Each structure stands twice: as structure tokens, then as C-alpha cells.
CSV table of C-alpha atoms in Angstrom, one decimal:
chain,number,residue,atom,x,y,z
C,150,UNK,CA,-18.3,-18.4,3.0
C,151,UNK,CA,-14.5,-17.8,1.7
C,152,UNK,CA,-14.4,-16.7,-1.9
C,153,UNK,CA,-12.3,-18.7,-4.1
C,154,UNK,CA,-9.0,-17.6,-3.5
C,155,UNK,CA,-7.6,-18.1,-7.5
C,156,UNK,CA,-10.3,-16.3,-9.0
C,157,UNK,CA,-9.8,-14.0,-6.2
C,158,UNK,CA,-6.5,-13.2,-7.4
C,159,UNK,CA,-6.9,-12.9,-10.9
C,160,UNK,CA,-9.9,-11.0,-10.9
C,161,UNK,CA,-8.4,-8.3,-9.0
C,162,UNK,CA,-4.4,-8.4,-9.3
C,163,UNK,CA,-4.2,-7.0,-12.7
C,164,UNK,CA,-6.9,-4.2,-11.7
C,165,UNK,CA,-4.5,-3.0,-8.9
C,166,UNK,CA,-1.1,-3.1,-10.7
C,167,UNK,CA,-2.9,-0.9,-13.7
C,168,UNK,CA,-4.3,1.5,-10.9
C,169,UNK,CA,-0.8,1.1,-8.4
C,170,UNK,CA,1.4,1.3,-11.3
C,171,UNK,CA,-0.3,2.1,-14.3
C,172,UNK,CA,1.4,-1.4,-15.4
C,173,UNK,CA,-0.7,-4.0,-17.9
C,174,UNK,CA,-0.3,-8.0,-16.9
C,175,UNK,CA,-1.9,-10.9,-18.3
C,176,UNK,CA,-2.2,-14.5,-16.7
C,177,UNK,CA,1.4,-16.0,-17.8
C,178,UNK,CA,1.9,-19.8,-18.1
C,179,UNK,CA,5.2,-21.3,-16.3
C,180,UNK,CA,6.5,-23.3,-18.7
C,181,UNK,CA,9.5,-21.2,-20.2
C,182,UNK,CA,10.3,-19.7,-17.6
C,183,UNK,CA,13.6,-19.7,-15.8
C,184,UNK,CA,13.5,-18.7,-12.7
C,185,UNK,CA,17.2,-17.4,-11.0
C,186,UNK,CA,18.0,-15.9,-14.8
C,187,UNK,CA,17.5,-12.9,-13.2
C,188,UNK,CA,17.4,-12.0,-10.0
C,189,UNK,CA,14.0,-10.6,-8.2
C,190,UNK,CA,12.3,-9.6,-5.2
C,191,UNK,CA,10.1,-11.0,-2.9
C,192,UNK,CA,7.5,-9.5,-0.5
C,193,UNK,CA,5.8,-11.7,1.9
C,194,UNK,CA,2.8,-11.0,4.4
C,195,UNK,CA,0.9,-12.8,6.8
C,196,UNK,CA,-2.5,-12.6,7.1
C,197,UNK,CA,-4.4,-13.2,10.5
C,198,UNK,CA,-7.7,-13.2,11.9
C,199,UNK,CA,-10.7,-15.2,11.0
C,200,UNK,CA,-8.9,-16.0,7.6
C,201,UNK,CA,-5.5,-17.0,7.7
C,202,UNK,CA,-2.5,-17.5,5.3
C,203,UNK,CA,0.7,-16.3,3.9
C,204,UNK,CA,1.0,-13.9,0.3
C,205,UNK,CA,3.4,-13.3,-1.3
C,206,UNK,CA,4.5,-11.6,-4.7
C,207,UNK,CA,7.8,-11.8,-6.7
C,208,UNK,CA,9.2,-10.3,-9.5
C,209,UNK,CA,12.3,-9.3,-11.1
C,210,UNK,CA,14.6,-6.3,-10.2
C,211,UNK,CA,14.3,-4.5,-13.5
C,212,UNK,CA,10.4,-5.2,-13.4
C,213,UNK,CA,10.3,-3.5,-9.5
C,214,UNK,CA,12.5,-0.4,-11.0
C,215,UNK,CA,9.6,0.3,-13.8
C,216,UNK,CA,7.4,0.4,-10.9
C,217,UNK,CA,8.9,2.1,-8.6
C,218,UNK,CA,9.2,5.3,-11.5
C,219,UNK,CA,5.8,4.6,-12.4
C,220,UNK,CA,5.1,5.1,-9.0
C,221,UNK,CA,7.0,7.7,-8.6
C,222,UNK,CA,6.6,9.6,-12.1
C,223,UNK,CA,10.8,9.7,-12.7
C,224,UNK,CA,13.2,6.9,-13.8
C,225,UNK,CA,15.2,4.8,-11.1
C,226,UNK,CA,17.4,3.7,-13.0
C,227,UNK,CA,18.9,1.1,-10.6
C,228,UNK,CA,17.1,-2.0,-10.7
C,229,UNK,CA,18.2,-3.0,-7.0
C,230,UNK,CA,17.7,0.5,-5.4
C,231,UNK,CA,15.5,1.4,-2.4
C,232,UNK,CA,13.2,2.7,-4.3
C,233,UNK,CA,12.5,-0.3,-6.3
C,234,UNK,CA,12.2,-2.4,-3.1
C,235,UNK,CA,9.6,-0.1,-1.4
C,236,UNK,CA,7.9,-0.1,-5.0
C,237,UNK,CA,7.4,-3.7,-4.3
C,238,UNK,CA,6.9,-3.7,-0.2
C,239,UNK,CA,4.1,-1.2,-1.4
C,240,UNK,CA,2.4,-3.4,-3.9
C,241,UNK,CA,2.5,-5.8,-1.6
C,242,UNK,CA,0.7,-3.7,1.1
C,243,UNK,CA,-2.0,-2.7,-1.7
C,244,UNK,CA,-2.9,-6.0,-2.8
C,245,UNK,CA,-2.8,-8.0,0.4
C,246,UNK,CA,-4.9,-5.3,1.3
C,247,UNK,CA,-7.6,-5.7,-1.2
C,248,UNK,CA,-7.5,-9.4,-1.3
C,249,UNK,CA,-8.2,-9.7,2.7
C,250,UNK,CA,-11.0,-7.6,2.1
C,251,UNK,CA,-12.3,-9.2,-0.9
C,252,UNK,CA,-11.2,-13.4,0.9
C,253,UNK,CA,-14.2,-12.6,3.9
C,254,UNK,CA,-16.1,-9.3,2.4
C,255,UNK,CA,-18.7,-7.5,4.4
C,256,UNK,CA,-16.5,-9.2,8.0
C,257,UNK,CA,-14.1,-7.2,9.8
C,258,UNK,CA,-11.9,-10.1,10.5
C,259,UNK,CA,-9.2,-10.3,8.1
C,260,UNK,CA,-6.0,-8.4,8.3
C,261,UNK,CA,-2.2,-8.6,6.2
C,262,UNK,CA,1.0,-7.8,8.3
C,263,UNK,CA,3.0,-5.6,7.2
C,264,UNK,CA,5.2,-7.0,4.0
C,265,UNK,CA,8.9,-7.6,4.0
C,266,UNK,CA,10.9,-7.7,1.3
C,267,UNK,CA,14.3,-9.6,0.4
C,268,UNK,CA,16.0,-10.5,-2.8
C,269,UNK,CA,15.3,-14.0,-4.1
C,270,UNK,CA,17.9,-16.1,-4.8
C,271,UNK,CA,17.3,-18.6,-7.4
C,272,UNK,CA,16.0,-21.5,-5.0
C,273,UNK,CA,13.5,-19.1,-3.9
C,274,UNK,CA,12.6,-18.0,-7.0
C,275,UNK,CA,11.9,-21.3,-8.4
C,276,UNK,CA,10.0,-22.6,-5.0
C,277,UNK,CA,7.5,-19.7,-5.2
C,278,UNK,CA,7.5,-20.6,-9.5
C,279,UNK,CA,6.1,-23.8,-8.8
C,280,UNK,CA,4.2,-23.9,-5.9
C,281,UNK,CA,0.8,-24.6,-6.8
C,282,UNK,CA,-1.0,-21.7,-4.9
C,283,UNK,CA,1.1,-19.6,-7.3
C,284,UNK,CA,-0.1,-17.0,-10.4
C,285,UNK,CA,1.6,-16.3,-13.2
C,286,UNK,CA,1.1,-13.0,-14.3
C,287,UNK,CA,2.8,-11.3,-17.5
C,288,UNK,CA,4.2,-7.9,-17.7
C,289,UNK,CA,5.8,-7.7,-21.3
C,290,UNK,CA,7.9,-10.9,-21.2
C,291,UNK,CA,8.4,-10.1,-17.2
C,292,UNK,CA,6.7,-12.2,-14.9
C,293,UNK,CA,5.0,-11.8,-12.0
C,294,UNK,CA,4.5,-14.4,-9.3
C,295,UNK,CA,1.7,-14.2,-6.9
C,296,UNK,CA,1.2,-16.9,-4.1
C,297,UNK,CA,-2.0,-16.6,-2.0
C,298,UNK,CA,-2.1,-20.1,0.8
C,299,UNK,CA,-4.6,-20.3,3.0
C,300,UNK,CA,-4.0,-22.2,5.7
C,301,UNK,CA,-7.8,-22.3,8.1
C,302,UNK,CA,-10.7,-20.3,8.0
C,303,UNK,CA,-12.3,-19.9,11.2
C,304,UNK,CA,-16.1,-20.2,11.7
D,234,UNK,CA,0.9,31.0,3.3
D,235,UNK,CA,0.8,27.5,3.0
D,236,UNK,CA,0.0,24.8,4.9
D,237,UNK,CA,2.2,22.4,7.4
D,238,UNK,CA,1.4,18.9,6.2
D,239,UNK,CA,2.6,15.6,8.0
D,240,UNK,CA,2.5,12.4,5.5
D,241,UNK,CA,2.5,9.0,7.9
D,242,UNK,CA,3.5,5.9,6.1
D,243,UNK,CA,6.1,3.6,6.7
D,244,UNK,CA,6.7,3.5,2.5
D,245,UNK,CA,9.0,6.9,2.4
D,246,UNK,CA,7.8,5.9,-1.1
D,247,UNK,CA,4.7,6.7,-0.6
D,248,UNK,CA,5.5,9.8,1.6
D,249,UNK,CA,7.4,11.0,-1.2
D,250,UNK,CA,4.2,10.5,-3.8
D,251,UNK,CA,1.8,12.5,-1.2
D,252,UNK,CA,4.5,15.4,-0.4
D,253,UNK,CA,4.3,15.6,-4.9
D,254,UNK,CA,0.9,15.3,-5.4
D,255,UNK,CA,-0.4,17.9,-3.0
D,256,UNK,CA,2.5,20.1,-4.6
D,257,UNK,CA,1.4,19.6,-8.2
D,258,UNK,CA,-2.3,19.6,-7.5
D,259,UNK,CA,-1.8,23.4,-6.7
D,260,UNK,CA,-1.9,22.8,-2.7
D,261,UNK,CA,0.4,25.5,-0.8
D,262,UNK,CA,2.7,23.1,1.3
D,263,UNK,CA,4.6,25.5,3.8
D,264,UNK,CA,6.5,22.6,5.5
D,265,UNK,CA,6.0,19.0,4.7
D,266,UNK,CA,6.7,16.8,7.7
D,267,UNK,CA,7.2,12.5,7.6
D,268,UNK,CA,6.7,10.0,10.1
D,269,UNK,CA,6.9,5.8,9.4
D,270,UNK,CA,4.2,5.3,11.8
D,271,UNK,CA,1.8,6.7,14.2
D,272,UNK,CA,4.5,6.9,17.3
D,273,UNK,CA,6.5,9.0,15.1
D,274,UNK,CA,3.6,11.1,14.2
D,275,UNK,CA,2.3,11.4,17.4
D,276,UNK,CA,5.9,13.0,18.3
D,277,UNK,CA,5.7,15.3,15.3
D,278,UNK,CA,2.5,16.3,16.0
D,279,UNK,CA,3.5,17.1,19.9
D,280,UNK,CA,6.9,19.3,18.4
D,281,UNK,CA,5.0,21.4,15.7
D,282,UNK,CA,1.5,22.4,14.5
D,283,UNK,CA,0.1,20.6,11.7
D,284,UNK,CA,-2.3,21.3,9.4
D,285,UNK,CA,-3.2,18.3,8.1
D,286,UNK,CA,-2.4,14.8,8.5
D,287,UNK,CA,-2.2,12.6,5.9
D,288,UNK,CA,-2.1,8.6,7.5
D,289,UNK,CA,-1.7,4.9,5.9
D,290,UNK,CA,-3.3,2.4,8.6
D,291,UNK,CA,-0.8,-0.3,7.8
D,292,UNK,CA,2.3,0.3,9.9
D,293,UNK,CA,4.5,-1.1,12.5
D,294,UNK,CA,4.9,-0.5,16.0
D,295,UNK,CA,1.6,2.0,16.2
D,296,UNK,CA,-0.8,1.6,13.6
D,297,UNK,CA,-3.1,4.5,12.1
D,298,UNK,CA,-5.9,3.5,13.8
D,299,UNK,CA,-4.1,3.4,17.2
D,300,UNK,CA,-2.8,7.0,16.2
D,301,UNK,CA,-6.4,8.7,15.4
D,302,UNK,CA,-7.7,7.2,18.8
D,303,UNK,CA,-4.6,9.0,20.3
D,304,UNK,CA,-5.5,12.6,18.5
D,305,UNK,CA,-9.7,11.9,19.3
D,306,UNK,CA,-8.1,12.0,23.3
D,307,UNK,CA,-6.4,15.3,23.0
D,308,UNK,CA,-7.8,18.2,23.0
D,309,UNK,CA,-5.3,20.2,20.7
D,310,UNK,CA,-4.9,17.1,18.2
D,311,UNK,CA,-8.2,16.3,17.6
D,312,UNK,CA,-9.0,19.2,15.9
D,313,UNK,CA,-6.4,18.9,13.1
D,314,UNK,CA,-7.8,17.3,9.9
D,315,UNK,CA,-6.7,13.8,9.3
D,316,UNK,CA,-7.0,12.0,5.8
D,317,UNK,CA,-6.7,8.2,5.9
D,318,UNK,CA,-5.0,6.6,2.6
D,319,UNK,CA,-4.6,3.0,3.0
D,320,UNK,CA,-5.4,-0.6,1.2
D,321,UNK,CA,-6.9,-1.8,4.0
D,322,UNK,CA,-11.5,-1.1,3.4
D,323,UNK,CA,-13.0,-2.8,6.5
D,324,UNK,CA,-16.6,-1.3,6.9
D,325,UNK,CA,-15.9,-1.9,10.8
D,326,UNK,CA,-12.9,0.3,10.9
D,327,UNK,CA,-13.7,2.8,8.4
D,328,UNK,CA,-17.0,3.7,10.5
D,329,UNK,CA,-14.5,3.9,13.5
D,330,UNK,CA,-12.2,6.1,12.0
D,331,UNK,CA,-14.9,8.5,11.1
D,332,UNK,CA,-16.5,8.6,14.9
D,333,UNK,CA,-12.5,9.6,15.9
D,334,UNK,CA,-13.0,12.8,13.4
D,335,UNK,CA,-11.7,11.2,10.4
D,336,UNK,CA,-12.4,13.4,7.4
D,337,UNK,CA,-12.1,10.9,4.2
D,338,UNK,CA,-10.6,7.8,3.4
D,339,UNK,CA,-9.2,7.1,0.8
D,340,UNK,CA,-8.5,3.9,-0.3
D,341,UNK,CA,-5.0,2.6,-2.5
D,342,UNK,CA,-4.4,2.3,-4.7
D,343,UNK,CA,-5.8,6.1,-4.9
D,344,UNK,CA,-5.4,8.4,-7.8
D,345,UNK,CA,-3.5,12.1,-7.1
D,346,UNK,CA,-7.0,13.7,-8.3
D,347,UNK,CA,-8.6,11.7,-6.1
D,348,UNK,CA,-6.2,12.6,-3.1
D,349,UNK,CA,-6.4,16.7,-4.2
D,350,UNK,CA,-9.7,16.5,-4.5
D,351,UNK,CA,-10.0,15.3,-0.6
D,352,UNK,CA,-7.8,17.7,0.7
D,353,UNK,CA,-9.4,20.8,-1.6
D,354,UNK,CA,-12.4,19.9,0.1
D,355,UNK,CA,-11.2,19.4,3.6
D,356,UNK,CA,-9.0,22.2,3.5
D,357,UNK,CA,-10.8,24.6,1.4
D,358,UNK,CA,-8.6,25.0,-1.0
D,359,UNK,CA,-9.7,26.3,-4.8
D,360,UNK,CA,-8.9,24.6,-7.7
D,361,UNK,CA,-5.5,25.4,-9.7
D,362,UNK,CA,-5.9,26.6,-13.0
């Protein structure tokens, strides 16, 4: 019996960033939002097994460089360093983790890949904005784009 | 003395966060080795003695579980402590971990207490005051 993957994510995404990054989000709307203003990253993973789909999270560069030296308890002070992008690949990992545990809980049958990151340019951006298995989430005024698609659950 | 500690991840991120923590939860760290996935550690482990292996599960080209089932074969590797600190909570899994010789896992995202408190344990180590 799959879970509801929306609640899913909003029950537990803002749970991990506090704990990952010690970071405080709310759900965000989209409207006002412009998305290629600033430029972001994306991680993506693949998850496989008896549950399968694609998640992925976005957000901008100065966002990733707070979390990478919350992460890391020192400022990076460049927003596009490699520490800001493994901030992100690493969130990624954390909460792809959790939610393929929490999609088909007590089964041992759900698994993410392991994320990859890239800079979105503003197409990207915008696609993952408004795709409809996307979250907002707010962090300040910075969002936070989470996309969880599930694509066939096997029985 | 301290003690020789090898941090597998393939976040160097996250390696860098272990190496810290174990340093400012009081933990001696005489040498503090890295490796991006099990391969790598497997290698390190084979080149130098270890004290303790720290181990993410997530990783490409040989996972952590892969690695621990490497150590449980050898004679030499499987008696050196391994601490598993990963996203990933899979009853299945975890329960296989532990018949390798798995000491804890931990599961991220995982506070440093939590992690010093592990090791303390594992290794025996007093608390800093």
C-alpha cells in the first residue's frame, strides 16, 4: 500500500533540512516566483525496486552555500563552490533516502541512486517550478523545489 | 595515542564533517584516512591498519554493504570496528549489516553527539570534559 507521496514529502522534508542543516522551511506557493532570476542547483535520483520514480530537489546557489556552512559549521562564501554542490548532492542522498523508506515502509524494496548534481539554467528551473509533482518549500524568501514522480509500483 | 580512523563516503563533505566531529567530541584521531566508496576503502584498509571505520551505504561503484561483506570474509578485516552512517533504514539490510559485525548504525541525518556517542562506546573512549 504506497503512502501518499505529497504528504510524504511535506511531512518529512522540513524535518530533515532542520536536522541536515539546521535550516527552517515552510510550504511556499509558486506564484511570485521567478524562476532563472537566480541561478540554482539541481540534484536528481532515481529510485528503483518495487517503487519506482525520479526525485529531485532544486534550489538556489546562495541557498546551497548557507547549507553547505551549516553543514559544515564555517562560512563558504562562494555560492557556486564544491562545497555548496556536495551540500546539495548530500541532501539529496538524505532525503531520497528517507522518503524510499517512508514510500513502501516495513519492505526492503525500495532504493535511490546515487544523486547528481548540475546547475539549472533557467528552462530547467522553471520546468521543475511547475511541474505538478513539485513542492514548494520556503527558506526565508529562498525557495526550495522538491519533485517526487512515481512512475509504477510493483505488486 | 590516538586512533587511525578511515571515513568512507563519496560526499568529501561529509568525510570532512566525521574527520571534525570525532576531533571536537574529544576522540584522539592519530591519522584520519578517506575513501569515496567501499573499493577505495577496501584498498586503504589492505595498505594500513585501521582502527575504525566509519561507512555511508550509498556509493558508487562498491557500495557499503558490498564492503562490510568483503571485511566479514577476511580474517584480519573483520575484526576492525565498522560504524554505518547512512540515509538509507531498511530493516532487511540493517539486520544484515549487523550479522557482518556491524557495530551501530547510525542513520542521517545524524547529530555529532549522536555519532561520538557511538564511537565512545565502541571504542571505549571517556567522555571529554
Amino acid at each position: 500500500m504506497l503512502t501518499d507521496p505529497r504528504g510524504v514529502v511535506a511531512g518529512a522534508f522540513p524535518s530533515l533540512l532542520e536536522r541536515f542543516a539546521l535550516m527552517f522551511c515552510e510550504p511556499g506557493e509558486r506564484k511570485g516566483l521567478r524562476p532563472g532570476a537566480t541561478p540554482a542547483f539541481g540534484a536528481r535520483s532515481f529510485l528503483h525496486g518495487a517503487l519506482r520514480g525520479t526525485f529531485e530537489i532544486a534550489l538556489p546557489l546562495a541557498l546551497a552555500a548557507e547549507v553547505a556552512s551549516n553543514v559544515l559549521g564555517e562560512t563558504v562564501r562562494e555560492a557556486a563552490s564544491l562545497e555548496s554542490r556536495e551540500a546539495v548532492r548530500e541532501l539529496a542522498s538524505v532525503v531520497s533516502g528517507h522518503l524510499a523508506g517512508l514510500l513502501t515502509p516495513g519492505e526492503n524494496a525500495c532504493r535511490p541512486s546515487v544523486p547528481e548534481v548540475r546547475v539549472l539554467d533557467g528552462a530547467a528551473w522553471s520546468a521543475l517550478l511547475h511541474s505538478e509533482d513539485s513542492q514548494i518549500f520556503m527558506v526565508e524568501d529562498q525557495p526550495v523545489v522538491v519533485r517526487l514522480a512515481l512512475e509504477r509500483i510493483a505488486r | 595515542m590516538g586512533y587511525s580512523v578511515l571515513a568512507v563516503d563519496d560526499s568529501p563533505l561529509m568525510r570532512t564533517v566525521i574527520g571534525r566531529t570525532l576531533r571536537m567530541a574529544g576522540i584522539s584521531v592519530a591519522a584520519f584516512h578517506e575513501a569515496a566508496n567501499g573499493r577505495e576503502a577496501l584498498a586503504a584498509l589492505k595498505a594500513t591498519w585501521v582502527d575504525l571505520v566509519v561507512t555511508d551505504l550509498n556509493m558508487p561503484d562498491m557500495t557499503g554493504v558490498e564492503m562490510v561483506a568483503h571485511m566479514a570474509e577476511d580474517g584480519l578485516l573483520k575484526t576492525v570496528p565498522v560504524i554505518v552512517l547512512s540515509s538509507l533504514g531498511e530493516p532487511g539490510t540493517l539486520s544484515t549489516l549487523r550479522s557482518m559485525g556491524v557495530k551501530a548504525c547510525l542513520r542521517k541525518p545524524c547529530s555529532p553527539e549522536d555519532l561520538a556517542r557511538a564511537v565512545r562506546s565502541i571504542m571505549e573512549v571517556p567522555h571529554a570534559h
